[in-house]
N, CA and C atoms as an extended XYZ file, in Angstrom:
525
Properties=species:S:1:pos:R:3:atomname:S:1:resname:S:1:resid:I:1 pbc="F F F"
N         0.807       -1.218        0.000 N   PRO     1
C         0.000        0.000        0.000 CA  PRO     1
C         0.845        1.275        0.000 C   PRO     1
N         1.985        1.244        0.697 N   THR     2
C         2.834        2.427        0.741 CA  THR     2
C         3.386        2.751       -0.637 C   THR     2
N         3.827        1.738       -1.356 N   THR     3
C         4.374        1.951       -2.695 CA  THR     3
C         3.318        2.543       -3.627 C   THR     3
N         2.117        2.034       -3.550 N   VAL     4
C         1.035        2.561       -4.382 CA  VAL     4
C         0.749        4.012       -4.006 C   VAL     4
N         0.660        4.297       -2.698 N   PHE     5
C         0.394        5.662       -2.250 CA  PHE     5
C         1.484        6.619       -2.717 C   PHE     5
N         2.754        6.240       -2.542 N   VAL     6
C         3.862        7.111       -2.945 CA  VAL     6
C         3.831        7.367       -4.444 C   VAL     6
N         3.566        6.343       -5.223 N   PHE     7
C         3.500        6.512       -6.677 CA  PHE     7
C         2.367        7.470       -7.059 C   PHE     7
N         1.183        7.250       -6.504 N   VAL     8
C         0.039        8.098       -6.831 CA  VAL     8
C         0.278        9.529       -6.344 C   VAL     8
N         0.799        9.695       -5.113 N   TRP     9
C         1.036       11.026       -4.559 CA  TRP     9
C         2.069       11.779       -5.396 C   TRP     9
N         3.168       11.116       -5.728 N   CYS    10
C         4.207       11.777       -6.534 CA  CYS    10
C         3.681       12.150       -7.911 C   CYS    10
N         2.912       11.275       -8.508 N   THR    11
C         2.433       11.506       -9.862 CA  THR    11
C         1.329       12.561       -9.915 C   THR    11
N         0.371       12.474       -9.019 N   LEU    12
C        -0.793       13.345       -9.099 CA  LEU    12
C        -0.720       14.610       -8.249 C   LEU    12
N         0.218       14.671       -7.290 N   VAL    13
C         0.308       15.844       -6.422 CA  VAL    13
C         1.647       16.552       -6.609 C   VAL    13
N         2.726       15.891       -6.254 N   TYR    14
C         4.034       16.554       -6.232 CA  TYR    14
C         4.471       17.051       -7.606 C   TYR    14
N         4.331       16.247       -8.628 N   ASN    15
C         4.785       16.653       -9.961 CA  ASN    15
C         4.092       17.927      -10.427 C   ASN    15
N         2.811       18.046      -10.171 N   PHE    16
C         2.084       19.246      -10.575 CA  PHE    16
C         2.545       20.466       -9.775 C   PHE    16
N         2.691       20.300       -8.456 N   LEU    17
C         3.141       21.424       -7.636 CA  LEU    17
C         4.544       21.883       -8.026 C   LEU    17
N         5.430       20.938       -8.300 N   ALA    18
C         6.781       21.301       -8.710 CA  ALA    18
C         6.763       22.031      -10.052 C   ALA    18
N         5.960       21.564      -10.977 N   TYR    19
C         5.848       22.231      -12.280 CA  TYR    19
C         5.298       23.640      -12.126 C   TYR    19
N         4.228       23.787      -11.344 N   TRP    20
C         3.614       25.103      -11.152 CA  TRP    20
C         4.601       26.094      -10.537 C   TRP    20
N         5.472       25.582       -9.659 N   THR    21
C         6.368       26.456       -8.914 CA  THR    21
C         7.650       26.790       -9.672 C   THR    21
N         8.257       25.810      -10.323 N   TRP    22
C         9.598       25.998      -10.881 CA  TRP    22
C         9.667       26.124      -12.394 C   TRP    22
N         8.685       25.651      -13.110 N   SER    23
C         8.736       25.739      -14.567 CA  SER    23
C         8.476       27.179      -15.021 C   SER    23
N         9.213       27.650      -16.026 N   PRO    24
C         8.932       29.000      -16.541 CA  PRO    24
C         7.503       29.145      -17.074 C   PRO    24
N         6.833       28.018      -17.363 N   ASN    25
C         5.445       28.045      -17.832 CA  ASN    25
C         4.447       27.782      -16.708 C   ASN    25
N         4.916       27.513      -15.508 N   GLY    26
C         4.023       27.214      -14.387 CA  GLY    26
C         3.280       28.456      -13.931 C   GLY    26
N         2.017       28.292      -13.547 N   TRP    27
C         1.197       29.462      -13.202 CA  TRP    27
C         1.730       30.194      -11.974 C   TRP    27
N         2.248       29.487      -10.984 N   ALA    28
C         2.799       30.171       -9.799 CA  ALA    28
C         4.063       30.943      -10.168 C   ALA    28
N         4.896       30.352      -11.022 N   PHE    29
C         6.115       31.024      -11.477 CA  PHE    29
C         5.761       32.288      -12.262 C   PHE    29
N         4.757       32.177      -13.123 N   ILE    30
C         4.331       33.328      -13.935 CA  ILE    30
C         3.790       34.445      -13.045 C   ILE    30
N         3.106       34.077      -11.961 N   LEU    31
C         2.567       35.079      -11.041 CA  LEU    31
C         3.648       35.714      -10.166 C   LEU    31
N         4.878       35.196      -10.257 N   GLY    32
C         5.984       35.787       -9.511 CA  GLY    32
C         6.324       35.090       -8.212 C   GLY    32
N         5.831       33.887       -8.033 N   ALA    33
C         6.147       33.146       -6.803 CA  ALA    33
C         7.644       32.831       -6.765 C   ALA    33
N         8.259       33.084       -5.633 N   LEU    34
C         9.670       32.786       -5.441 CA  LEU    34
C         9.796       31.618       -4.480 C   LEU    34
N        10.517       30.600       -4.877 N   ASP    35
C        10.717       29.432       -4.023 CA  ASP    35
C        12.140       28.958       -4.224 C   ASP    35
N        12.996       29.263       -3.259 N   PHE    36
C        14.412       28.974       -3.419 CA  PHE    36
C        14.737       27.501       -3.204 C   PHE    36
N        14.224       26.919       -2.137 N   ALA    37
C        14.661       25.572       -1.770 CA  ALA    37
C        13.539       24.541       -1.738 C   ALA    37
N        12.447       24.797       -2.386 N   GLY    38
C        11.422       23.771       -2.515 CA  GLY    38
C        10.371       23.732       -1.434 C   GLY    38
N        10.214       24.786       -0.689 N   GLY    39
C         9.236       24.772        0.388 CA  GLY    39
C         7.807       24.638       -0.091 C   GLY    39
N         7.511       25.195       -1.249 N   THR    40
C         6.135       25.123       -1.732 CA  THR    40
C         5.763       23.701       -2.140 C   THR    40
N         6.467       23.097       -3.096 N   PRO    41
C         6.052       21.744       -3.473 CA  PRO    41
C         6.317       20.705       -2.389 C   PRO    41
N         7.352       20.889       -1.600 N   VAL    42
C         7.695       19.868       -0.614 CA  VAL    42
C         6.909       20.065        0.674 C   VAL    42
N         7.091       21.194        1.348 N   HIS    43
C         6.497       21.376        2.664 CA  HIS    43
C         4.992       21.594        2.621 C   HIS    43
N         4.528       22.408        1.705 N   ILE    44
C         3.090       22.651        1.646 CA  ILE    44
C         2.352       21.385        1.215 C   ILE    44
N         2.897       20.681        0.233 N   ALA    45
C         2.251       19.445       -0.205 CA  ALA    45
C         2.277       18.389        0.897 C   ALA    45
N         3.396       18.272        1.587 N   ALA    46
C         3.484       17.289        2.672 CA  ALA    46
C         2.556       17.670        3.816 C   ALA    46
N         2.501       18.952        4.153 N   GLY    47
C         1.617       19.394        5.226 CA  GLY    47
C         0.152       19.173        4.886 C   GLY    47
N        -0.234       19.520        3.673 N   ALA    48
C        -1.623       19.315        3.259 CA  ALA    48
C        -1.952       17.826        3.211 C   ALA    48
N        -1.019       17.028        2.742 N   SER    49
C        -1.239       15.577        2.699 CA  SER    49
C        -1.363       15.005        4.104 C   SER    49
N        -0.538       15.477        5.021 N   ALA    50
C        -0.627       15.008        6.409 CA  ALA    50
C        -1.952       15.413        7.031 C   ALA    50
N        -2.427       16.619        6.720 N   LEU    51
C        -3.720       17.060        7.233 CA  LEU    51
C        -4.839       16.168        6.718 C   LEU    51
N        -4.847       15.893        5.418 N   VAL    52
C        -5.870       15.026        4.841 CA  VAL    52
C        -5.795       13.633        5.463 C   VAL    52
N        -4.586       13.112        5.612 N   TYR    53
C        -4.404       11.780        6.200 CA  TYR    53
C        -4.925       11.749        7.631 C   TYR    53
N        -4.641       12.798        8.406 N   SER    54
C        -5.117       12.815        9.788 CA  SER    54
C        -6.639       12.949        9.839 C   SER    54
N        -7.233       13.664        8.899 N   LEU    55
C        -8.692       13.745        8.850 CA  LEU    55
C        -9.307       12.401        8.485 C   LEU    55
N        -8.654       11.658        7.601 N   VAL    56
C        -9.135       10.326        7.241 CA  VAL    56
C        -9.040        9.385        8.445 C   VAL    56
N        -7.932        9.468        9.190 N   LEU    57
C        -7.770        8.599       10.355 CA  LEU    57
C        -8.742        8.943       11.477 C   LEU    57
N        -9.072       10.202       11.626 N   GLY    58
C        -9.983       10.613       12.695 CA  GLY    58
C        -9.239       10.915       13.983 C   GLY    58
N       -10.017       11.224       15.039 N   LYS    59
C        -9.426       11.581       16.324 CA  LYS    59
C        -8.749       10.382       16.962 C   LYS    59
N        -7.724       10.682       17.765 N   ARG    60
C        -7.046        9.645       18.536 CA  ARG    60
C        -7.977        9.089       19.590 C   ARG    60
N        -7.736        7.848       19.955 N   GLN    61
C        -8.453        7.275       21.082 CA  GLN    61
C        -7.964        7.967       22.342 C   GLN    61
N        -8.834        8.171       23.321 N   PRO    62
C        -8.382        8.815       24.554 CA  PRO    62
C        -7.287        7.998       25.235 C   PRO    62
N        -6.321        8.714       25.777 N   VAL    63
C        -5.215        8.068       26.465 CA  VAL    63
C        -5.554        8.000       27.949 C   VAL    63
N        -5.332        6.834       28.547 N   ALA    64
C        -5.698        6.643       29.950 CA  ALA    64
C        -4.830        7.480       30.881 C   ALA    64
N        -3.550        7.555       30.592 N   HIS    65
C        -2.638        8.294       31.455 CA  HIS    65
C        -2.029        9.443       30.662 C   HIS    65
N        -1.938       10.612       31.285 N   SER    66
C        -1.380       11.769       30.584 CA  SER    66
C         0.083       11.553       30.224 C   SER    66
N         0.773       10.679       30.961 N   VAL    67
C         2.178       10.408       30.689 CA  VAL    67
C         2.343        9.753       29.313 C   VAL    67
N         1.361        8.967       28.893 N   GLN    68
C         1.467        8.256       27.624 CA  GLN    68
C         1.382        9.178       26.415 C   GLN    68
N         0.834       10.367       26.571 N   SER    69
C         0.689       11.253       25.424 CA  SER    69
C         1.923       12.122       25.202 C   SER    69
N         2.887       12.073       26.113 N   ARG    70
C         4.115       12.853       25.943 CA  ARG    70
C         5.124       12.069       25.115 C   ARG    70
N         6.086       12.778       24.498 N   PRO    71
C         7.121       12.065       23.739 CA  PRO    71
C         7.901       11.138       24.657 C   PRO    71
N         8.249        9.976       24.159 N   HIS    72
C         8.859        8.979       25.029 CA  HIS    72
C        10.378        8.972       25.006 C   HIS    72
N        11.006        9.589       24.024 N   ASN    73
C        12.462        9.539       23.978 CA  ASN    73
C        13.008       10.895       23.529 C   ASN    73
N        13.264       11.743       24.477 N   ILE    74
C        13.734       13.100       24.192 CA  ILE    74
C        15.103       13.068       23.515 C   ILE    74
N        15.937       12.101       23.852 N   SER    75
C        17.263       12.009       23.218 CA  SER    75
C        17.133       11.807       21.718 C   SER    75
N        16.221       10.943       21.304 N   ASN    76
C        16.022       10.722       19.871 CA  ASN    76
C        15.460       11.972       19.187 C   ASN    76
N        14.577       12.676       19.869 N   ILE    77
C        14.028       13.907       19.296 CA  ILE    77
C        15.144       14.925       19.113 C   ILE    77
N        15.996       15.065       20.107 N   PHE    78
C        17.094       16.025       20.022 CA  PHE    78
C        18.083       15.645       18.919 C   PHE    78
N        18.473       14.390       18.850 N   ILE    79
C        19.413       13.940       17.821 CA  ILE    79
C        18.800       14.127       16.431 C   ILE    79
N        17.521       13.780       16.280 N   GLY    80
C        16.846       13.961       14.995 CA  GLY    80
C        16.781       15.414       14.582 C   GLY    80
N        16.516       16.285       15.547 N   THR    81
C        16.463       17.715       15.242 CA  THR    81
C        17.835       18.236       14.847 C   THR    81
N        18.855       17.834       15.585 N   ALA    82
C        20.212       18.294       15.273 CA  ALA    82
C        20.647       17.836       13.883 C   ALA    82
N        20.380       16.587       13.547 N   LEU    83
C        20.748       16.080       12.220 CA  LEU    83
C        19.925       16.752       11.126 C   LEU    83
N        18.646       16.976       11.407 N   SER    84
C        17.807       17.664       10.424 CA  SER    84
C        18.297       19.078       10.189 C   SER    84
N        18.641       19.759       11.261 N   TRP    85
C        19.119       21.139       11.178 CA  TRP    85
C        20.379       21.188       10.314 C   TRP    85
N        21.303       20.269       10.566 N   PHE    86
C        22.544       20.219        9.792 CA  PHE    86
C        22.245       19.947        8.317 C   PHE    86
N        21.358       18.998        8.060 N   GLY    87
C        20.981       18.694        6.677 CA  GLY    87
C        20.263       19.846        6.006 C   GLY    87
N        19.440       20.543        6.766 N   TRP    88
C        18.700       21.680        6.232 CA  TRP    88
C        19.643       22.794        5.792 C   TRP    88
N        20.701       23.009        6.560 N   LEU    89
C        21.688       24.021        6.161 CA  LEU    89
C        22.281       23.674        4.803 C   LEU    89
N        22.634       22.411        4.620 N   GLY    90
C        23.181       21.979        3.340 CA  GLY    90
C        22.164       22.056        2.221 C   GLY    90
N        20.927       21.688        2.539 N   PHE    91
C        19.883       21.709        1.516 CA  PHE    91
C        19.567       23.133        1.079 C   PHE    91
N        19.290       24.009        2.054 N   ASN    92
C        18.960       25.391        1.697 CA  ASN    92
C        20.145       26.108        1.074 C   ASN    92
N        21.337       25.918        1.645 N   GLY    93
C        22.522       26.572        1.099 CA  GLY    93
C        22.930       26.017       -0.250 C   GLY    93
N        22.667       24.746       -0.484 N   GLY    94
C        23.086       24.108       -1.727 CA  GLY    94
C        22.041       24.101       -2.820 C   GLY    94
N        20.875       24.665       -2.563 N   SER    95
C        19.803       24.622       -3.566 CA  SER    95
C        20.121       25.409       -4.831 C   SER    95
N        21.004       26.382       -4.735 N   GLY    96
C        21.395       27.141       -5.922 CA  GLY    96
C        22.443       26.431       -6.759 C   GLY    96
N        22.973       25.327       -6.254 N   LEU    97
C        23.995       24.522       -6.930 CA  LEU    97
C        25.250       25.319       -7.266 C   LEU    97
N        25.572       26.319       -6.435 N   VAL    98
C        26.767       27.119       -6.643 CA  VAL    98
C        27.183       27.718       -5.300 C   VAL    98
N        28.497       27.910       -5.142 N   ILE    99
C        28.988       28.590       -3.946 CA  ILE    99
C        28.941       30.080       -4.230 C   ILE    99
N        28.100       30.786       -3.478 N   SER   100
C        27.915       32.212       -3.733 CA  SER   100
C        27.478       32.905       -2.449 C   SER   100
N        27.358       34.213       -2.535 N   ALA   101
C        26.867       34.979       -1.391 CA  ALA   101
C        25.435       34.586       -1.058 C   ALA   101
N        24.646       34.278       -2.073 N   ARG   102
C        23.264       33.850       -1.838 CA  ARG   102
C        23.226       32.536       -1.073 C   ARG   102
N        24.091       31.604       -1.414 N   ALA   103
C        24.141       30.326       -0.697 CA  ALA   103
C        24.562       30.544        0.758 C   ALA   103
N        25.535       31.407        0.965 N   GLY   104
C        25.960       31.712        2.328 CA  GLY   104
C        24.857       32.354        3.136 C   GLY   104
N        24.147       33.297        2.513 N   MET   105
C        23.040       33.945        3.210 CA  MET   105
C        21.914       32.961        3.479 C   MET   105
N        21.687       32.019        2.568 N   ALA   106
C        20.655       31.003        2.805 CA  ALA   106
C        20.996       30.188        4.052 C   ALA   106
N        22.264       29.871        4.242 N   CYS   107
C        22.683       29.147        5.454 CA  CYS   107
C        22.495       30.009        6.700 C   CYS   107
N        22.846       31.272        6.606 N   VAL   108
C        22.723       32.167        7.759 CA  VAL   108
C        21.264       32.326        8.167 C   VAL   108
N        20.388       32.607        7.206 N   VAL   109
C        18.978       32.824        7.556 CA  VAL   109
C        18.309       31.535        8.019 C   VAL   109
N        18.745       30.396        7.477 N   THR   110
C        18.216       29.112        7.934 CA  THR   110
C        18.559       28.894        9.402 C   THR   110
N        19.804       29.137        9.746 N   ASN   111
C        20.248       28.972       11.130 CA  ASN   111
C        19.531       29.947       12.068 C   ASN   111
N        19.410       31.193       11.656 N   LEU   112
C        18.738       32.188       12.493 CA  LEU   112
C        17.262       31.863       12.706 C   LEU   112
N        16.568       31.486       11.650 N   ALA   113
C        15.146       31.178       11.776 CA  ALA   113
C        14.926       29.984       12.709 C   ALA   113
N        15.774       28.971       12.589 N   ALA   114
C        15.636       27.806       13.464 CA  ALA   114
C        15.923       28.184       14.914 C   ALA   114
N        16.946       28.986       15.129 N   SER   115
C        17.295       29.409       16.491 CA  SER   115
C        16.183       30.234       17.124 C   SER   115
N        15.672       31.196       16.378 N   VAL   116
C        14.594       32.038       16.902 CA  VAL   116
C        13.324       31.215       17.106 C   VAL   116
N        13.055       30.280       16.200 N   GLY   117
C        11.892       29.411       16.372 CA  GLY   117
C        11.981       28.596       17.649 C   GLY   117
N        13.153       28.023       17.915 N   GLY   118
C        13.341       27.252       19.139 CA  GLY   118
C        13.214       28.117       20.381 C   GLY   118
N        13.811       29.286       20.348 N   PHE   119
C        13.737       30.201       21.485 CA  PHE   119
C        12.297       30.650       21.736 C   PHE   119
N        11.582       30.956       20.652 N   THR   120
C        10.195       31.410       20.783 CA  THR   120
C         9.322       30.332       21.410 C   THR   120
N         9.476       29.098       20.938 N   TRP   121
C         8.675       27.995       21.491 CA  TRP   121
C         8.990       27.823       22.978 C   TRP   121
N        10.260       27.913       23.329 N   CYS   122
C        10.644       27.798       24.748 CA  CYS   122
C         9.994       28.894       25.584 C   CYS   122
N         9.962       30.110       25.060 N   MET   123
C         9.340       31.205       25.805 CA  MET   123
C         7.829       30.999       25.934 C   MET   123
N         7.199       30.494       24.872 N   LEU   124
C         5.773       30.212       24.951 CA  LEU   124
C         5.499       29.129       25.994 C   LEU   124
N         6.304       28.063       25.978 N   ASP   125
C         6.175       27.017       26.999 CA  ASP   125
C         6.395       27.576       28.395 C   ASP   125
N         7.388       28.424       28.515 N   TYR   126
C         7.772       28.968       29.816 CA  TYR   126
C         6.620       29.729       30.472 C   TYR   126
N         5.890       30.495       29.666 N   PHE   127
C         4.831       31.328       30.229 CA  PHE   127
C         3.429       30.741       30.117 C   PHE   127
N         3.201       29.810       29.174 N   LEU   128
C         1.837       29.338       28.940 CA  LEU   128
C         1.558       27.915       29.411 C   LEU   128
N         2.570       27.077       29.499 N   GLN   129
C         2.348       25.680       29.880 CA  GLN   129
C         2.254       25.531       31.385 C   GLN   129
N         1.643       24.439       31.798 N   THR   130
C         1.678       24.089       33.221 CA  THR   130
C         2.562       22.862       33.356 C   THR   130
N         3.471       22.761       34.246 N   PRO   131
C         3.840       23.783       35.217 CA  PRO   131
C         4.558       24.941       34.527 C   PRO   131
N         4.332       26.132       35.048 N   LYS   132
C         4.938       27.333       34.463 CA  LYS   132
C         6.427       27.397       34.790 C   LYS   132
N         7.100       28.249       34.023 N   HIS   133
C         8.521       28.532       34.243 CA  HIS   133
C         9.381       27.282       34.113 C   HIS   133
N         9.175       26.583       32.980 N   LYS   134
C         9.948       25.381       32.722 CA  LYS   134
C        10.344       25.367       31.242 C   LYS   134
N        11.643       25.226       30.993 N   PHE   135
C        12.146       25.079       29.628 CA  PHE   135
C        12.281       23.592       29.324 C   PHE   135
N        12.014       23.212       28.062 N   THR   136
C        12.163       21.808       27.688 CA  THR   136
C        12.943       21.689       26.385 C   THR   136
N        13.681       20.621       26.268 N   VAL   137
C        14.390       20.321       25.022 CA  VAL   137
C        13.369       20.045       23.928 C   VAL   137
N        12.301       19.362       24.284 N   PHE   138
C        11.246       19.070       23.320 CA  PHE   138
C        10.703       20.360       22.704 C   PHE   138
N        10.443       21.374       23.534 N   GLY   139
C         9.939       22.649       23.049 CA  GLY   139
C        10.923       23.333       22.111 C   GLY   139
N        12.204       23.300       22.473 N   TYR   140
C        13.203       23.919       21.606 CA  TYR   140
C        13.263       23.202       20.253 C   TYR   140
N        13.226       21.888       20.283 N   CYS   141
C        13.291       21.114       19.036 CA  CYS   141
C        12.069       21.381       18.158 C   CYS   141
N        10.892       21.447       18.762 N   MET   142
C         9.682       21.717       17.982 CA  MET   142
C         9.749       23.105       17.338 C   MET   142
N        10.179       24.096       18.104 N   GLY   143
C        10.294       25.443       17.564 CA  GLY   143
C        11.342       25.548       16.472 C   GLY   143
N        12.467       24.863       16.659 N   ALA   144
C        13.517       24.879       15.638 CA  ALA   144
C        13.014       24.279       14.330 C   ALA   144
N        12.287       23.176       14.416 N   MET   145
C        11.751       22.564       13.199 CA  MET   145
C        10.729       23.481       12.527 C   MET   145
N         9.911       24.166       13.324 N   ALA   146
C         8.942       25.115       12.755 CA  ALA   146
C         9.669       26.240       12.023 C   ALA   146
N        10.742       26.744       12.619 N   GLY   147
C        11.522       27.794       11.966 CA  GLY   147
C        12.175       27.308       10.684 C   GLY   147
N        12.685       26.086       10.688 N   LEU   148
C        13.314       25.526        9.486 CA  LEU   148
C        12.311       25.390        8.348 C   LEU   148
N        11.151       24.860        8.661 N   VAL   149
C        10.131       24.679        7.623 CA  VAL   149
C         9.674       26.030        7.086 C   VAL   149
N         9.507       26.991        7.968 N   CYS   150
C         8.985       28.297        7.564 CA  CYS   150
C         9.963       29.069        6.670 C   CYS   150
N        11.253       28.973        6.930 N   ILE   151
C        12.225       29.772        6.195 CA  ILE   151
C        12.609       29.159        4.849 C   ILE   151
N        12.394       27.879        4.654 N   THR   152
C        12.923       27.187        3.473 CA  THR   152
C        12.568       27.847        2.144 C   THR   152
N        11.304       28.157        1.843 N   PRO   153
C        11.028       28.744        0.521 CA  PRO   153
C        11.685       30.104        0.324 C   PRO   153
N        11.884       30.841        1.406 N   ALA   154
C        12.411       32.201        1.301 CA  ALA   154
C        13.906       32.278        1.572 C   ALA   154
N        14.544       31.176        1.872 N   SER   155
C        15.927       31.215        2.352 CA  SER   155
C        16.904       31.882        1.400 C   SER   155
N        16.654       31.857        0.125 N   GLY   156
C        17.558       32.494       -0.819 CA  GLY   156
C        17.192       33.926       -1.163 C   GLY   156
N        16.107       34.425       -0.565 N   PHE   157
C        15.606       35.736       -0.961 CA  PHE   157
C        15.527       36.749        0.170 C   PHE   157
N        15.662       36.334        1.427 N   VAL   158
C        15.509       37.261        2.549 CA  VAL   158
C        16.836       37.447        3.273 C   VAL   158
N        16.919       38.526        4.023 N   GLY   159
C        18.105       38.805        4.815 CA  GLY   159
C        17.922       38.345        6.258 C   GLY   159
N        18.951       38.620        7.043 N   ALA   160
C        18.956       38.171        8.434 CA  ALA   160
C        17.810       38.747        9.264 C   ALA   160
N        17.500       40.041        9.184 N   PRO   161
C        16.395       40.547       10.007 CA  PRO   161
C        15.057       39.872        9.693 C   PRO   161
N        14.799       39.632        8.418 N   ALA   162
C        13.539       38.980        8.042 CA  ALA   162
C        13.495       37.542        8.536 C   ALA   162
N        14.643       36.866        8.593 N   SER   163
C        14.650       35.477        9.043 CA  SER   163
C        14.251       35.370       10.509 C   SER   163
N        14.540       36.412       11.290 N   LEU   164
C        14.101       36.419       12.691 CA  LEU   164
C        12.580       36.406       12.768 C   LEU   164
N        11.950       37.167       11.882 N   VAL   165
C        10.492       37.206       11.834 CA  VAL   165
C         9.937       35.855       11.381 C   VAL   165
N        10.566       35.249       10.383 N   PHE   166
C        10.125       33.943        9.907 CA  PHE   166
C        10.170       32.911       11.038 C   PHE   166
N        11.269       32.876       11.781 N   GLY   167
C        11.393       31.928       12.885 CA  GLY   167
C        10.353       32.166       13.959 C   GLY   167
N        10.129       33.437       14.293 N   PHE   168
C         9.160       33.782       15.338 CA  PHE   168
C         7.743       33.417       14.898 C   PHE   168
N         7.344       33.866       13.724 N   VAL   169
C         5.979       33.640       13.243 CA  VAL   169
C         5.739       32.142       13.019 C   VAL   169
N         6.708       31.457       12.433 N   GLY   170
C         6.549       30.015       12.197 CA  GLY   170
C         6.344       29.267       13.504 C   GLY   170
N         7.116       29.599       14.505 N   SER   171
C         7.006       28.925       15.796 CA  SER   171
C         5.676       29.237       16.479 C   SER   171
N         5.266       30.492       16.450 N   VAL   172
C         3.991       30.878       17.073 CA  VAL   172
C         2.819       30.175       16.370 C   VAL   172
N         2.857       30.128       15.055 N   CYS   173
C         1.770       29.480       14.311 CA  CYS   173
C         1.669       27.991       14.623 C   CYS   173
N         2.787       27.316       14.696 N   VAL   174
C         2.762       25.879       14.975 CA  VAL   174
C         2.405       25.609       16.433 C   VAL   174
N         2.856       26.476       17.327 N   TYR   175
C         2.552       26.314       18.746 CA  TYR   175
C         1.053       26.320       18.969 C   TYR   175
């Protein structure tokens, strides 16, 4: 079933989104859409697909103990986030397929957005979660991933000050 789903999704969803975004004849490209590192066809399509999939699955069954609904291995979450962050720097910086000032700036804004996203999520947890006044690695990792996803399409087009806004807004929206 997974192979069939991946084939159908790639053929009927991803290929069209990639064409619309990157082809000189694509309607989004013609309208002036800028997408440096693939955030539109990759992240938006994956997010929309995940939303549809979760709607098909329906609500989770109630959990008997609140402990069971928390992440079970913070070390794995942290390692996964760190490796993703490192890979994201290479992906966003290397999307132009050339060593240039734009590639360097893409790495800088990617790092800044992830950092601000993690910090923002930690501050939201600190003031809004119960128990109050507690920082968590989980919160930092979630915010960093939100910042990474948010900055990807714009990573080759924005400067450092704008990346701070991307990280903040992305983290607040996901929170």
